[in-house]
Amino acid sequence: MSFRLALFACIAVGMAPAAQAAQFNFCWQGAGGYTMTGVIGFPDAALSKSVVTERDVTRFEITGYENLIAVGRWTLADRKAGSTFHVRFDPNTLTFPTGGSFPGDASQGWNADGDVTDCGSKGFGFNSGNYAQDICLYGVWMDRSSIHPETPMLVTTGPVSPDCRGIDALS
């Protein structure tokens, strides 16, 4: 390959558009003063799927609050072998299906399984199953955070705040 051809190839690769990623913010309002904000990201190509799962997700972050004070955080970078990461996101309705048996098509497990006790001694996690939506903090199920299992979660492209107010929900 000539030098010019190699140079042209390098320039062409550098000018190729970067892969686009869909990104959404969400906010959850639990009971007992508990809330959670988060971000989910995945390749734009997954927007055409009927359900985005953990296999598609390239960015995921959640932060939990008690009375608007941060009490825990978890990201994909924090994921350890054996950590629960069960995601179901409908990109057509921009909703996280909730209220089903765990793990299933209408449940969520973000560093917390169906018992909400496996988020680690310094961890934070969220679970939505057929019993409730709730959080795990420092390896303990925070039962006072529990809300009805089919409660919708607010999803938006705009910013979210720990109080979940002023959000223009897309779903």
GROMACS .gro file of C-alpha atoms in nm:
model
  171
    1MET     CA    1   0.000   0.000   0.000
    2SER     CA    2   0.138   0.338  -0.093
    3PHE     CA    3   0.197   0.607   0.165
    4ARG     CA    4  -0.075   0.827   0.008
    5LEU     CA    5  -0.328   0.545   0.012
    6ALA     CA    6  -0.247   0.465   0.375
    7LEU     CA    7  -0.275   0.834   0.467
    8PHE     CA    8  -0.611   0.861   0.286
    9ALA     CA    9  -0.740   0.551   0.470
   10CYS     CA   10  -0.641   0.698   0.807
   11ILE     CA   11  -0.810   1.029   0.726
   12ALA     CA   12  -1.126   0.853   0.606
   13VAL     CA   13  -1.146   0.650   0.927
   14GLY     CA   14  -1.095   0.966   1.133
   15MET     CA   15  -1.377   1.138   0.946
   16ALA     CA   16  -1.622   0.849   0.988
   17PRO     CA   17  -1.912   0.944   1.212
   18ALA     CA   18  -1.885   0.818   1.568
   19ALA     CA   19  -2.146   0.563   1.677
   20GLN     CA   20  -2.441   0.749   1.822
   21ALA     CA   21  -2.581   0.657   2.160
   22ALA     CA   22  -2.934   0.712   2.286
   23GLN     CA   23  -2.938   0.841   2.642
   24PHE     CA   24  -3.225   0.898   2.881
   25ASN     CA   25  -3.248   1.026   3.237
   26PHE     CA   26  -3.497   0.887   3.485
   27CYS     CA   27  -3.625   0.959   3.832
   28TRP     CA   28  -3.798   0.729   4.079
   29GLN     CA   29  -4.006   0.839   4.379
   30GLY     CA   30  -4.020   0.580   4.650
   31ALA     CA   31  -4.184   0.596   4.992
   32GLY     CA   32  -4.027   0.714   5.317
   33GLY     CA   33  -3.839   1.005   5.158
   34TYR     CA   34  -3.641   0.780   4.920
   35THR     CA   35  -3.584   0.880   4.558
   36MET     CA   36  -3.342   0.779   4.285
   37THR     CA   37  -3.207   0.943   3.972
   38GLY     CA   38  -3.038   0.764   3.687
   39VAL     CA   39  -2.907   0.751   3.333
   40ILE     CA   40  -2.943   0.474   3.076
   41GLY     CA   41  -2.753   0.474   2.747
   42PHE     CA   42  -2.734   0.232   2.455
   43PRO     CA   43  -2.652   0.244   2.083
   44ASP     CA   44  -2.906   0.428   1.867
   45ALA     CA   45  -2.957   0.105   1.671
   46ALA     CA   46  -3.128  -0.043   1.981
   47LEU     CA   47  -3.402   0.221   1.956
   48SER     CA   48  -3.567  -0.001   1.695
   49LYS     CA   49  -3.587  -0.298   1.933
   50SER     CA   50  -3.905  -0.380   2.120
   51VAL     CA   51  -3.708  -0.418   2.445
   52VAL     CA   52  -3.362  -0.297   2.540
   53THR     CA   53  -3.195  -0.533   2.790
   54GLU     CA   54  -2.876  -0.533   2.994
   55ARG     CA   55  -2.697  -0.680   2.690
   56ASP     CA   56  -2.762  -0.356   2.498
   57VAL     CA   57  -2.682  -0.105   2.773
   58THR     CA   58  -2.351   0.081   2.745
   59ARG     CA   59  -2.410   0.339   3.019
   60PHE     CA   60  -2.602   0.298   3.341
   61GLU     CA   61  -2.585   0.500   3.661
   62ILE     CA   62  -2.818   0.529   3.959
   63THR     CA   63  -2.795   0.751   4.267
   64GLY     CA   64  -3.021   0.704   4.568
   65TYR     CA   65  -3.138   0.973   4.805
   66GLU     CA   66  -3.304   0.984   5.143
   67ASN     CA   67  -3.477   1.316   5.207
   68LEU     CA   68  -3.279   1.461   4.911
   69ILE     CA   69  -2.941   1.362   5.060
   70ALA     CA   70  -2.736   1.119   4.851
   71VAL     CA   71  -2.706   0.783   5.028
   72GLY     CA   72  -2.564   0.559   4.756
   73ARG     CA   73  -2.460   0.523   4.395
   74TRP     CA   74  -2.401   0.241   4.147
   75THR     CA   75  -2.278   0.235   3.788
   76LEU     CA   76  -2.186  -0.025   3.529
   77ALA     CA   77  -1.822   0.041   3.620
   78ASP     CA   78  -1.902  -0.078   3.975
   79ARG     CA   79  -2.052  -0.405   3.853
   80LYS     CA   80  -1.882  -0.714   3.989
   81ALA     CA   81  -1.915  -1.076   3.881
   82GLY     CA   82  -2.242  -1.209   4.015
   83SER     CA   83  -2.399  -0.863   4.057
   84THR     CA   84  -2.760  -0.845   3.954
   85PHE     CA   85  -2.810  -0.636   3.642
   86HIS     CA   86  -3.151  -0.706   3.491
   87VAL     CA   87  -3.283  -0.428   3.267
   88ARG     CA   88  -3.598  -0.407   3.059
   89PHE     CA   89  -3.655  -0.075   2.880
   90ASP     CA   90  -3.914  -0.017   2.608
   91PRO     CA   91  -3.764   0.241   2.369
   92ASN     CA   92  -4.099   0.279   2.188
   93THR     CA   93  -4.287   0.400   2.496
   94LEU     CA   94  -3.978   0.515   2.689
   95THR     CA   95  -4.076   0.313   2.992
   96PHE     CA   96  -3.919   0.062   3.227
   97PRO     CA   97  -4.174  -0.222   3.251
   98THR     CA   98  -4.249  -0.292   3.617
   99GLY     CA   99  -4.471  -0.510   3.829
  100GLY     CA  100  -4.380  -0.857   3.704
  101SER     CA  101  -4.213  -1.154   3.869
  102PHE     CA  102  -3.836  -1.125   3.905
  103PRO     CA  103  -3.653  -1.180   3.682
  104GLY     CA  104  -3.894  -1.131   3.397
  105ASP     CA  105  -4.006  -0.906   3.117
  106ALA     CA  106  -4.175  -0.661   3.356
  107SER     CA  107  -3.914  -0.640   3.631
  108GLN     CA  108  -3.590  -0.454   3.701
  109GLY     CA  109  -3.287  -0.546   3.910
  110TRP     CA  110  -3.009  -0.290   3.926
  111ASN     CA  111  -2.751  -0.419   4.172
  112ALA     CA  112  -3.039  -0.574   4.366
  113ASP     CA  113  -3.216  -0.903   4.301
  114GLY     CA  114  -3.575  -0.998   4.382
  115ASP     CA  115  -3.497  -1.007   4.755
  116VAL     CA  116  -3.328  -0.663   4.746
  117THR     CA  117  -3.047  -0.773   4.978
  118ASP     CA  118  -2.751  -0.826   4.746
  119CYS     CA  119  -2.628  -0.471   4.682
  120GLY     CA  120  -2.312  -0.518   4.887
  121SER     CA  121  -2.192  -0.383   5.220
  122LYS     CA  122  -2.115  -0.042   5.067
  123GLY     CA  123  -2.364  -0.065   4.785
  124PHE     CA  124  -2.685   0.075   4.653
  125GLY     CA  125  -2.940  -0.101   4.434
  126PHE     CA  126  -3.295  -0.091   4.300
  127ASN     CA  127  -3.548  -0.365   4.238
  128SER     CA  128  -3.890  -0.379   4.078
  129GLY     CA  129  -4.076  -0.707   4.095
  130ASN     CA  130  -4.429  -0.827   4.160
  131TYR     CA  131  -4.421  -0.733   4.531
  132ALA     CA  132  -4.288  -0.377   4.519
  133GLN     CA  133  -4.038  -0.129   4.385
  134ASP     CA  134  -3.772  -0.054   4.645
  135ILE     CA  135  -3.407  -0.002   4.716
  136CYS     CA  136  -3.122  -0.184   4.883
  137LEU     CA  137  -2.870   0.011   5.088
  138TYR     CA  138  -2.555  -0.138   5.241
  139GLY     CA  139  -2.683  -0.490   5.180
  140VAL     CA  140  -3.015  -0.424   5.353
  141TRP     CA  141  -3.362  -0.407   5.197
  142MET     CA  142  -3.505  -0.066   5.278
  143ASP     CA  143  -3.865  -0.180   5.319
  144ARG     CA  144  -3.981   0.170   5.402
  145SER     CA  145  -3.883   0.274   5.046
  146SER     CA  146  -4.134   0.030   4.893
  147ILE     CA  147  -4.404   0.147   4.654
  148HIS     CA  148  -4.663  -0.032   4.438
  149PRO     CA  149  -4.485  -0.257   4.187
  150GLU     CA  150  -4.653  -0.110   3.877
  151THR     CA  151  -4.580   0.256   3.953
  152PRO     CA  152  -4.440   0.422   3.637
  153MET     CA  153  -4.093   0.573   3.647
  154LEU     CA  154  -4.036   0.918   3.493
  155VAL     CA  155  -3.811   0.909   3.184
  156THR     CA  156  -3.681   1.218   3.004
  157THR     CA  157  -3.401   1.356   2.790
  158GLY     CA  158  -3.383   1.660   3.018
  159PRO     CA  159  -3.213   1.692   3.354
  160VAL     CA  160  -3.353   1.524   3.663
  161SER     CA  161  -3.329   1.627   4.025
  162PRO     CA  162  -3.347   1.417   4.343
  163ASP     CA  163  -3.700   1.541   4.416
  164CYS     CA  164  -3.825   1.430   4.069
  165ARG     CA  165  -4.012   1.758   4.028
  166GLY     CA  166  -4.035   1.965   3.713
  167ILE     CA  167  -3.958   1.673   3.485
  168ASP     CA  168  -4.113   1.668   3.141
  169ALA     CA  169  -4.173   1.295   3.120
  170LEU     CA  170  -4.147   1.147   2.775
  171SER     CA  171  -4.336   0.834   2.871
   0.00000   0.00000   0.00000
